[in-house]
Amino acid sequence: MLHIKCPHCGMRSQNEFSYGGDASIKRPELGKEVSDQEWDNFVYNRKSLRGKHWELWQHISGCRQWIKVERDTATHEIFNTLKANEEIS
Amino acid sequence: MQKYSIFNLVKNAFSNHDNWDLAWKDPTPKEEYDVVIIGGGGHGLATAYYLAKEHQITNVAIIEKGWIGGGNVGRNTTIIRSNYMHDDNALFSEFGMNLWRKMSQDLNYNVMFSPRGIINLAHSDAQMNVYARRGNSMRLNGIDAVLLNREEVREIIPMADFSDNVRFPIFGGLMQPSAGTARHDAVAWGYARQADSMGVDIIQNCEVTGFDVSAGKINGVRTSRGNIKAKKIGLCVAGSTNILAEKLNMTLPIETHLLQACVSEPVKPVLDKVVTFGAGHFYISQSDKGEMVMGGDLDGYNSYAQRGNLPTLQHVLTEGIAMMPFLSKLKMLRTWGGIMDMSMDGSPIIDKTHIEGLYLNCGWCYGGFKATPASGWTFAHTIAQDRVHELNSGYNLNRFSTGHLLDEKGLGTKTWIS
């Protein structure tokens, strides 16, 4: 069982969250010409790192906010959590 | 190589079975091979076997970081089926079914193939319609499919919950009678033994640390046991695909996720089919030892842990108990996990890459074990001929950028996100 520290609500169990994938992926800017390769990278291609991984979670059974979590994908250790609008440093 | 037969069994009984040949050798890596296969799992071993058998390429090495059969080929729930609707999946899988049917004879190794049938349960009229459509598609592709109504399902699996007050009543099901199970370790060992006997080097405890690529061509692989030259290299590393892709500066439409399975304590024979729950994700069969073999959903977040977490197991088994209430009386014997190469449309990739001489076999999601022979056969063809076979032409890598997804379930991208 993971324990995730929601930046809004504090430490909660994994059961309250749902997963949203890699948080480092950025949608191509609106209104700009987007190449197939850029679109491909946004929709499909993932590094799926082994080790530290910034990812999106939603506190779906709590405050319902999306948050960013830095977690080790091999040990499940959680290092850091941020609000959705905070930039990964 | 000694043939496994009743005569050799009797003969060796007189010498206390001390004189059997080793099933495969433990060679030190040579400097150069014609083909190097990375990953000594089911798919890698099968690829090497078919390279030798079908294409007479025997100067081949299989490089395995751990020990052969220690990954997903030893961690799956042993289900074999070809109940797919889309042509690419159906024809590929049915080709594989034919290889499964003769595998024990072909490999001179009893893989205990047991075509006991699989039933996908339906829990609504709409689901029955979907299954009728899939069954018809299967039959058009020459695959056996039978649509069962509620009473017919009750005849076959009376232990399922047919009471009146269940949340997901059983409306019927789609059965593929020729589907079944096989002994997964035996598949790895059988392919390894035959590949070894034809000259393939199986190199264990050998981790890939890098690749030698120059001018868009692959020249070799760097490993913990030295550099190995090869003009052709095939990747068959399932959940480790992304790790090796990073060393090749490739980003793939794959995420690595954890899938758990479990077995109950052994009980007397009660279930002679593979059964899947249609209102969630749960599947069950009974092993020859009597254990109920069960599995279901991914843990749900990227993971390389090879071990699972309890919330998902609890969720999966809740579905199992809803389908077959007697399961709640059983004790859990063992649970484990493996790391899956989840492709973005749920279908695999067997293709060439932009690097000349580098071939890719990945994206097997939940269905790698049943694909072992067909994957090995088509991947061997792709490597030997340097072009894809008709059977794996739909499993190309560029379908994601061109939009020709092979989306069997019609769920769109990232099918595992709930």
mmCIF file of C-alpha atoms in Angstrom, chain B residues 9-324:
data_model
loop_
_atom_site.group_PDB
_atom_site.id
_atom_site.type_symbol
_atom_site.label_atom_id
_atom_site.label_comp_id
_atom_site.label_asym_id
_atom_site.label_seq_id
_atom_site.Cartn_x
_atom_site.Cartn_y
_atom_site.Cartn_z
ATOM 1 C CA LEU B 9 13.603 -43.338 -19.100
ATOM 2 C CA VAL B 10 13.786 -47.070 -18.418
ATOM 3 C CA LYS B 11 17.418 -47.252 -19.560
ATOM 4 C CA ASN B 12 18.456 -44.434 -17.247
ATOM 5 C CA ALA B 13 16.542 -45.961 -14.358
ATOM 6 C CA PHE B 14 19.214 -48.692 -14.229
ATOM 7 C CA SER B 15 21.889 -46.057 -13.505
ATOM 8 C CA ASN B 16 19.826 -44.129 -10.943
ATOM 9 C CA HIS B 17 19.240 -41.352 -13.495
ATOM 10 C CA ASP B 18 22.814 -40.139 -12.952
ATOM 11 C CA ASN B 19 23.760 -40.178 -16.644
ATOM 12 C CA TRP B 20 21.225 -37.870 -18.289
ATOM 13 C CA ASP B 21 22.768 -35.179 -20.501
ATOM 14 C CA LEU B 22 22.446 -31.582 -19.349
ATOM 15 C CA ALA B 23 19.368 -30.050 -20.977
ATOM 16 C CA TRP B 24 21.449 -27.072 -22.115
ATOM 17 C CA LYS B 25 25.070 -25.964 -21.756
ATOM 18 C CA ASP B 26 26.550 -22.967 -19.991
ATOM 19 C CA PRO B 27 28.888 -21.483 -22.634
ATOM 20 C CA THR B 28 31.105 -18.425 -22.337
ATOM 21 C CA PRO B 29 30.173 -15.807 -24.923
ATOM 22 C CA LYS B 30 32.062 -15.821 -28.222
ATOM 23 C CA GLU B 31 33.375 -12.622 -29.767
ATOM 24 C CA GLU B 32 30.877 -12.587 -32.596
ATOM 25 C CA TYR B 33 27.546 -14.122 -33.576
ATOM 26 C CA ASP B 34 25.339 -13.848 -36.653
ATOM 27 C CA VAL B 35 22.374 -12.984 -34.451
ATOM 28 C CA VAL B 36 22.135 -11.995 -30.789
ATOM 29 C CA ILE B 37 18.785 -12.257 -29.050
ATOM 30 C CA ILE B 38 18.490 -10.205 -25.883
ATOM 31 C CA GLY B 39 16.161 -11.782 -23.334
ATOM 32 C CA GLY B 40 16.049 -15.461 -22.394
ATOM 33 C CA GLY B 41 12.338 -15.653 -21.818
ATOM 34 C CA GLY B 42 9.768 -17.597 -23.806
ATOM 35 C CA HIS B 43 9.832 -15.255 -26.808
ATOM 36 C CA GLY B 44 13.628 -15.024 -26.973
ATOM 37 C CA LEU B 45 14.129 -18.774 -26.649
ATOM 38 C CA ALA B 46 11.423 -19.460 -29.242
ATOM 39 C CA THR B 47 12.976 -16.915 -31.618
ATOM 40 C CA ALA B 48 16.375 -18.622 -31.377
ATOM 41 C CA TYR B 49 14.766 -22.032 -31.869
ATOM 42 C CA TYR B 50 12.922 -20.960 -35.040
ATOM 43 C CA LEU B 51 16.012 -19.124 -36.367
ATOM 44 C CA ALA B 52 17.850 -22.439 -36.195
ATOM 45 C CA LYS B 53 15.002 -24.679 -37.279
ATOM 46 C CA GLU B 54 13.275 -22.640 -40.000
ATOM 47 C CA HIS B 55 16.144 -20.485 -41.258
ATOM 48 C CA GLN B 56 19.245 -22.622 -40.517
ATOM 49 C CA ILE B 57 20.859 -19.732 -38.627
ATOM 50 C CA THR B 58 22.595 -21.430 -35.717
ATOM 51 C CA ASN B 59 25.420 -19.030 -34.881
ATOM 52 C CA VAL B 60 23.086 -17.376 -32.401
ATOM 53 C CA ALA B 61 23.413 -16.240 -28.793
ATOM 54 C CA ILE B 62 20.666 -15.595 -26.283
ATOM 55 C CA ILE B 63 21.751 -13.105 -23.641
ATOM 56 C CA GLU B 64 19.852 -13.180 -20.368
ATOM 57 C CA LYS B 65 20.434 -10.891 -17.393
ATOM 58 C CA GLY B 66 19.114 -13.410 -14.874
ATOM 59 C CA TRP B 67 18.288 -17.028 -15.603
ATOM 60 C CA ILE B 68 16.165 -18.346 -18.476
ATOM 61 C CA GLY B 69 12.492 -18.593 -17.670
ATOM 62 C CA GLY B 70 12.852 -16.370 -14.587
ATOM 63 C CA GLY B 71 10.756 -13.537 -15.980
ATOM 64 C CA ASN B 72 7.248 -13.449 -17.333
ATOM 65 C CA VAL B 73 7.347 -16.914 -18.909
ATOM 66 C CA GLY B 74 7.525 -18.269 -15.364
ATOM 67 C CA ARG B 75 5.100 -15.728 -13.885
ATOM 68 C CA ASN B 76 2.020 -15.884 -16.107
ATOM 69 C CA THR B 77 -1.278 -17.714 -15.645
ATOM 70 C CA THR B 78 -0.529 -20.136 -18.540
ATOM 71 C CA ILE B 79 -3.614 -19.283 -20.635
ATOM 72 C CA ILE B 80 -3.540 -20.021 -24.377
ATOM 73 C CA ARG B 81 -6.265 -18.680 -26.681
ATOM 74 C CA SER B 82 -6.985 -17.031 -30.019
ATOM 75 C CA ASN B 83 -10.389 -15.467 -29.305
ATOM 76 C CA TYR B 84 -9.675 -12.185 -31.067
ATOM 77 C CA MET B 85 -11.955 -10.175 -33.325
ATOM 78 C CA HIS B 86 -9.503 -8.203 -35.475
ATOM 79 C CA ASP B 87 -7.915 -10.111 -38.359
ATOM 80 C CA ASP B 88 -4.316 -9.237 -37.453
ATOM 81 C CA ASN B 89 -4.708 -10.591 -33.924
ATOM 82 C CA ALA B 90 -6.915 -13.541 -34.864
ATOM 83 C CA LEU B 91 -4.735 -14.900 -37.692
ATOM 84 C CA PHE B 92 -1.528 -14.417 -35.698
ATOM 85 C CA SER B 93 -2.945 -16.149 -32.619
ATOM 86 C CA GLU B 94 -4.545 -18.998 -34.541
ATOM 87 C CA PHE B 95 -1.229 -19.622 -36.312
ATOM 88 C CA GLY B 96 0.173 -19.867 -32.792
ATOM 89 C CA MET B 97 -2.575 -22.302 -31.735
ATOM 90 C CA ASN B 98 -1.404 -24.677 -34.453
ATOM 91 C CA LEU B 99 2.144 -24.467 -33.113
ATOM 92 C CA TRP B 100 0.854 -25.132 -29.576
ATOM 93 C CA ARG B 101 -1.032 -28.239 -30.697
ATOM 94 C CA LYS B 102 2.146 -29.967 -31.879
ATOM 95 C CA MET B 103 4.634 -28.326 -29.531
ATOM 96 C CA SER B 104 5.249 -31.306 -27.239
ATOM 97 C CA GLN B 105 6.105 -33.527 -30.230
ATOM 98 C CA ASP B 106 8.022 -30.761 -31.988
ATOM 99 C CA LEU B 107 10.211 -30.032 -28.946
ATOM 100 C CA ASN B 108 10.332 -33.617 -27.633
ATOM 101 C CA TYR B 109 9.315 -32.054 -24.325
ATOM 102 C CA ASN B 110 5.955 -32.435 -22.633
ATOM 103 C CA VAL B 111 4.575 -28.899 -22.344
ATOM 104 C CA MET B 112 1.333 -30.337 -20.955
ATOM 105 C CA PHE B 113 -0.813 -28.464 -23.477
ATOM 106 C CA SER B 114 -4.372 -28.817 -22.248
ATOM 107 C CA PRO B 115 -7.011 -27.505 -24.691
ATOM 108 C CA ARG B 116 -9.747 -27.361 -22.083
ATOM 109 C CA GLY B 117 -11.587 -24.312 -23.457
ATOM 110 C CA ILE B 118 -12.056 -20.750 -22.297
ATOM 111 C CA ILE B 119 -15.353 -19.062 -21.412
ATOM 112 C CA ASN B 120 -15.706 -15.261 -21.347
ATOM 113 C CA LEU B 121 -18.794 -14.584 -19.231
ATOM 114 C CA ALA B 122 -21.357 -11.976 -20.300
ATOM 115 C CA HIS B 123 -23.426 -10.064 -17.770
ATOM 116 C CA SER B 124 -25.823 -8.059 -19.952
ATOM 117 C CA ASP B 125 -27.710 -8.278 -23.257
ATOM 118 C CA ALA B 126 -25.351 -5.726 -24.744
ATOM 119 C CA GLN B 127 -22.357 -7.849 -23.806
ATOM 120 C CA MET B 128 -23.991 -10.906 -25.392
ATOM 121 C CA ASN B 129 -24.320 -8.909 -28.626
ATOM 122 C CA VAL B 130 -20.659 -7.926 -28.500
ATOM 123 C CA TYR B 131 -19.649 -11.545 -27.914
ATOM 124 C CA ALA B 132 -21.849 -12.745 -30.779
ATOM 125 C CA ARG B 133 -20.079 -10.298 -33.055
ATOM 126 C CA ARG B 134 -16.634 -11.371 -31.848
ATOM 127 C CA GLY B 135 -17.592 -15.059 -32.124
ATOM 128 C CA ASN B 136 -18.745 -14.534 -35.717
ATOM 129 C CA SER B 137 -15.502 -12.748 -36.591
ATOM 130 C CA MET B 138 -13.522 -15.594 -35.048
ATOM 131 C CA ARG B 139 -15.426 -18.217 -37.045
ATOM 132 C CA LEU B 140 -14.854 -16.274 -40.273
ATOM 133 C CA ASN B 141 -11.141 -16.586 -39.505
ATOM 134 C CA GLY B 142 -11.436 -20.330 -38.905
ATOM 135 C CA ILE B 143 -11.334 -20.160 -35.113
ATOM 136 C CA ASP B 144 -13.841 -22.172 -33.094
ATOM 137 C CA ALA B 145 -16.326 -20.080 -31.121
ATOM 138 C CA VAL B 146 -19.566 -21.049 -29.381
ATOM 139 C CA LEU B 147 -22.052 -18.584 -27.930
ATOM 140 C CA LEU B 148 -23.536 -20.058 -24.747
ATOM 141 C CA ASN B 149 -26.755 -19.003 -23.048
ATOM 142 C CA ARG B 150 -27.174 -18.870 -19.274
ATOM 143 C CA GLU B 151 -28.326 -22.488 -18.947
ATOM 144 C CA GLU B 152 -25.502 -23.789 -21.121
ATOM 145 C CA VAL B 153 -22.981 -21.915 -18.981
ATOM 146 C CA ARG B 154 -24.608 -23.330 -15.832
ATOM 147 C CA GLU B 155 -24.149 -26.869 -17.230
ATOM 148 C CA ILE B 156 -20.417 -26.305 -17.639
ATOM 149 C CA ILE B 157 -19.574 -24.239 -14.546
ATOM 150 C CA PRO B 158 -22.320 -24.898 -11.967
ATOM 151 C CA MET B 159 -20.081 -23.513 -9.201
ATOM 152 C CA ALA B 160 -20.453 -19.967 -10.566
ATOM 153 C CA ASP B 161 -23.014 -17.702 -8.893
ATOM 154 C CA PHE B 162 -26.383 -18.224 -10.631
ATOM 155 C CA SER B 163 -28.495 -16.931 -7.740
ATOM 156 C CA ASP B 164 -31.112 -14.249 -8.318
ATOM 157 C CA ASN B 165 -29.714 -11.411 -6.274
ATOM 158 C CA VAL B 166 -26.222 -10.969 -7.715
ATOM 159 C CA ARG B 167 -24.982 -7.586 -8.911
ATOM 160 C CA PHE B 168 -23.697 -9.011 -12.221
ATOM 161 C CA PRO B 169 -25.941 -11.943 -13.238
ATOM 162 C CA ILE B 170 -24.540 -14.359 -15.830
ATOM 163 C CA PHE B 171 -26.401 -13.885 -19.133
ATOM 164 C CA GLY B 172 -24.233 -16.330 -21.058
ATOM 165 C CA GLY B 173 -20.743 -16.469 -22.465
ATOM 166 C CA LEU B 174 -18.462 -16.879 -25.443
ATOM 167 C CA MET B 175 -16.482 -20.113 -25.449
ATOM 168 C CA GLN B 176 -13.440 -21.042 -27.508
ATOM 169 C CA PRO B 177 -13.327 -24.829 -26.958
ATOM 170 C CA SER B 178 -9.806 -25.220 -28.383
ATOM 171 C CA ALA B 179 -8.229 -22.681 -26.015
ATOM 172 C CA GLY B 180 -6.542 -23.913 -22.873
ATOM 173 C CA THR B 181 -3.405 -23.913 -20.782
ATOM 174 C CA ALA B 182 0.155 -25.277 -20.889
ATOM 175 C CA ARG B 183 2.950 -25.776 -18.396
ATOM 176 C CA HIS B 184 4.786 -22.445 -18.739
ATOM 177 C CA ASP B 185 8.223 -23.484 -17.413
ATOM 178 C CA ALA B 186 8.247 -26.480 -19.732
ATOM 179 C CA VAL B 187 7.742 -24.168 -22.705
ATOM 180 C CA ALA B 188 10.882 -22.195 -21.781
ATOM 181 C CA TRP B 189 12.893 -25.322 -21.016
ATOM 182 C CA GLY B 190 11.710 -27.170 -24.133
ATOM 183 C CA TYR B 191 12.669 -24.312 -26.454
ATOM 184 C CA ALA B 192 15.983 -23.822 -24.616
ATOM 185 C CA ARG B 193 16.926 -27.493 -24.864
ATOM 186 C CA GLN B 194 16.176 -27.725 -28.600
ATOM 187 C CA ALA B 195 17.824 -24.385 -29.421
ATOM 188 C CA ASP B 196 20.936 -25.445 -27.494
ATOM 189 C CA SER B 197 21.057 -28.769 -29.316
ATOM 190 C CA MET B 198 21.095 -26.952 -32.676
ATOM 191 C CA GLY B 199 24.060 -24.798 -31.642
ATOM 192 C CA VAL B 200 22.509 -21.737 -30.007
ATOM 193 C CA ASP B 201 24.523 -20.359 -27.060
ATOM 194 C CA ILE B 202 22.348 -19.636 -24.035
ATOM 195 C CA ILE B 203 24.308 -17.111 -21.964
ATOM 196 C CA GLN B 204 22.821 -16.440 -18.545
ATOM 197 C CA ASN B 205 23.823 -13.900 -15.875
ATOM 198 C CA CYS B 206 24.813 -11.547 -18.673
ATOM 199 C CA GLU B 207 23.434 -8.024 -18.484
ATOM 200 C CA VAL B 208 23.324 -5.671 -21.457
ATOM 201 C CA THR B 209 25.060 -2.394 -20.601
ATOM 202 C CA GLY B 210 25.035 -0.707 -23.999
ATOM 203 C CA PHE B 211 24.976 -1.007 -27.778
ATOM 204 C CA ASP B 212 27.467 -0.292 -30.529
ATOM 205 C CA VAL B 213 25.664 1.684 -33.192
ATOM 206 C CA SER B 214 27.433 3.572 -35.975
ATOM 207 C CA ALA B 215 26.104 5.188 -39.137
ATOM 208 C CA GLY B 216 22.615 3.926 -38.379
ATOM 209 C CA LYS B 217 23.734 0.292 -38.158
ATOM 210 C CA ILE B 218 23.996 -2.015 -35.179
ATOM 211 C CA ASN B 219 27.429 -3.587 -34.746
ATOM 212 C CA GLY B 220 27.209 -5.281 -31.399
ATOM 213 C CA VAL B 221 26.208 -5.210 -27.786
ATOM 214 C CA ARG B 222 28.155 -4.405 -24.628
ATOM 215 C CA THR B 223 27.479 -6.724 -21.723
ATOM 216 C CA SER B 224 28.641 -7.458 -18.195
ATOM 217 C CA ARG B 225 30.544 -10.395 -19.710
ATOM 218 C CA GLY B 226 32.303 -8.458 -22.449
ATOM 219 C CA ASN B 227 31.498 -6.989 -25.853
ATOM 220 C CA ILE B 228 29.758 -9.195 -28.401
ATOM 221 C CA LYS B 229 29.708 -8.335 -32.095
ATOM 222 C CA ALA B 230 26.617 -9.033 -34.182
ATOM 223 C CA LYS B 231 25.117 -7.605 -37.368
ATOM 224 C CA LYS B 232 21.617 -8.476 -36.193
ATOM 225 C CA ILE B 233 20.219 -8.019 -32.705
ATOM 226 C CA GLY B 234 16.693 -8.809 -31.546
ATOM 227 C CA LEU B 235 15.130 -7.352 -28.413
ATOM 228 C CA CYS B 236 12.745 -9.671 -26.532
ATOM 229 C CA VAL B 237 12.824 -8.150 -23.080
ATOM 230 C CA ALA B 238 9.149 -7.451 -22.274
ATOM 231 C CA GLY B 239 9.027 -5.205 -19.189
ATOM 232 C CA SER B 240 12.652 -4.132 -19.615
ATOM 233 C CA THR B 241 12.082 -2.790 -23.151
ATOM 234 C CA ASN B 242 12.076 0.849 -22.036
ATOM 235 C CA ILE B 243 15.390 0.423 -20.181
ATOM 236 C CA LEU B 244 17.142 -0.897 -23.301
ATOM 237 C CA ALA B 245 15.353 1.624 -25.549
ATOM 238 C CA GLU B 246 16.854 4.420 -23.459
ATOM 239 C CA LYS B 247 20.350 3.034 -24.165
ATOM 240 C CA LEU B 248 19.458 3.206 -27.881
ATOM 241 C CA ASN B 249 18.057 6.762 -27.606
ATOM 242 C CA MET B 250 14.634 5.453 -28.596
ATOM 243 C CA THR B 251 11.342 6.431 -26.964
ATOM 244 C CA LEU B 252 8.651 3.820 -27.530
ATOM 245 C CA PRO B 253 4.842 3.735 -27.215
ATOM 246 C CA ILE B 254 5.285 1.445 -24.200
ATOM 247 C CA GLU B 255 4.899 1.832 -20.461
ATOM 248 C CA THR B 256 6.086 -0.719 -17.942
ATOM 249 C CA HIS B 257 3.436 -1.839 -15.475
ATOM 250 C CA LEU B 258 3.061 -4.512 -12.849
ATOM 251 C CA LEU B 259 0.613 -7.405 -13.168
ATOM 252 C CA GLN B 260 -0.058 -9.769 -10.290
ATOM 253 C CA ALA B 261 -1.214 -13.345 -10.215
ATOM 254 C CA CYS B 262 -1.911 -15.740 -7.386
ATOM 255 C CA VAL B 263 -2.770 -19.339 -6.603
ATOM 256 C CA SER B 264 -4.932 -20.814 -3.879
ATOM 257 C CA GLU B 265 -4.131 -23.909 -1.874
ATOM 258 C CA PRO B 266 -4.636 -27.058 -3.990
ATOM 259 C CA VAL B 267 -8.127 -28.562 -3.956
ATOM 260 C CA LYS B 268 -9.809 -31.484 -5.715
ATOM 261 C CA PRO B 269 -10.749 -30.958 -9.383
ATOM 262 C CA VAL B 270 -13.620 -28.476 -9.567
ATOM 263 C CA LEU B 271 -13.022 -26.337 -12.677
ATOM 264 C CA ASP B 272 -12.075 -27.832 -16.058
ATOM 265 C CA LYS B 273 -12.249 -24.603 -18.079
ATOM 266 C CA VAL B 274 -10.540 -21.224 -18.116
ATOM 267 C CA VAL B 275 -13.184 -18.672 -17.090
ATOM 268 C CA THR B 276 -13.090 -14.881 -17.261
ATOM 269 C CA PHE B 277 -15.406 -12.457 -15.454
ATOM 270 C CA GLY B 278 -17.096 -10.091 -17.896
ATOM 271 C CA ALA B 279 -17.953 -7.248 -15.532
ATOM 272 C CA GLY B 280 -14.399 -6.528 -14.503
ATOM 273 C CA HIS B 281 -11.005 -8.060 -15.071
ATOM 274 C CA PHE B 282 -10.551 -11.475 -13.478
ATOM 275 C CA TYR B 283 -9.589 -14.870 -14.883
ATOM 276 C CA ILE B 284 -9.288 -18.281 -13.316
ATOM 277 C CA SER B 285 -8.305 -21.840 -14.121
ATOM 278 C CA GLN B 286 -7.301 -24.855 -12.070
ATOM 279 C CA SER B 287 -3.778 -26.211 -12.353
ATOM 280 C CA ASP B 288 -2.958 -29.910 -12.564
ATOM 281 C CA LYS B 289 -1.816 -29.676 -8.948
ATOM 282 C CA GLY B 290 -5.282 -28.452 -7.971
ATOM 283 C CA GLU B 291 -4.430 -24.837 -7.251
ATOM 284 C CA MET B 292 -6.869 -22.203 -8.482
ATOM 285 C CA VAL B 293 -4.728 -19.919 -10.692
ATOM 286 C CA MET B 294 -6.052 -16.349 -10.738
ATOM 287 C CA GLY B 295 -5.202 -12.929 -12.077
ATOM 288 C CA GLY B 296 -6.722 -9.656 -13.225
ATOM 289 C CA ASP B 297 -5.879 -5.969 -13.295
ATOM 290 C CA LEU B 298 -2.548 -4.180 -13.354
ATOM 291 C CA ASP B 299 -1.460 -2.431 -10.174
ATOM 292 C CA GLY B 300 -2.159 0.702 -12.196
ATOM 293 C CA TYR B 301 0.986 2.835 -11.977
ATOM 294 C CA ASN B 302 4.371 2.496 -13.702
ATOM 295 C CA SER B 303 6.397 -0.169 -11.909
ATOM 296 C CA TYR B 304 9.546 -2.225 -12.294
ATOM 297 C CA ALA B 305 9.118 -3.825 -8.865
ATOM 298 C CA GLN B 306 8.247 -7.421 -9.950
ATOM 299 C CA ARG B 307 6.102 -7.589 -6.832
ATOM 300 C CA GLY B 308 2.638 -6.224 -6.258
ATOM 301 C CA ASN B 309 0.612 -4.262 -3.790
ATOM 302 C CA LEU B 310 -2.390 -5.518 -1.833
ATOM 303 C CA PRO B 311 -5.146 -3.066 -2.932
ATOM 304 C CA THR B 312 -5.164 -4.440 -6.491
ATOM 305 C CA LEU B 313 -5.077 -8.046 -5.332
ATOM 306 C CA GLN B 314 -8.012 -7.390 -3.024
ATOM 307 C CA HIS B 315 -9.933 -5.704 -5.861
ATOM 308 C CA VAL B 316 -9.255 -8.576 -8.283
ATOM 309 C CA LEU B 317 -10.230 -11.289 -5.808
ATOM 310 C CA THR B 318 -13.432 -9.427 -4.911
ATOM 311 C CA GLU B 319 -14.429 -9.922 -8.549
ATOM 312 C CA GLY B 320 -13.466 -13.582 -8.319
ATOM 313 C CA ILE B 321 -15.644 -14.146 -5.276
ATOM 314 C CA ALA B 322 -18.540 -12.317 -6.952
ATOM 315 C CA MET B 323 -18.246 -14.777 -9.846
ATOM 316 C CA MET B 324 -17.513 -17.958 -7.872
#
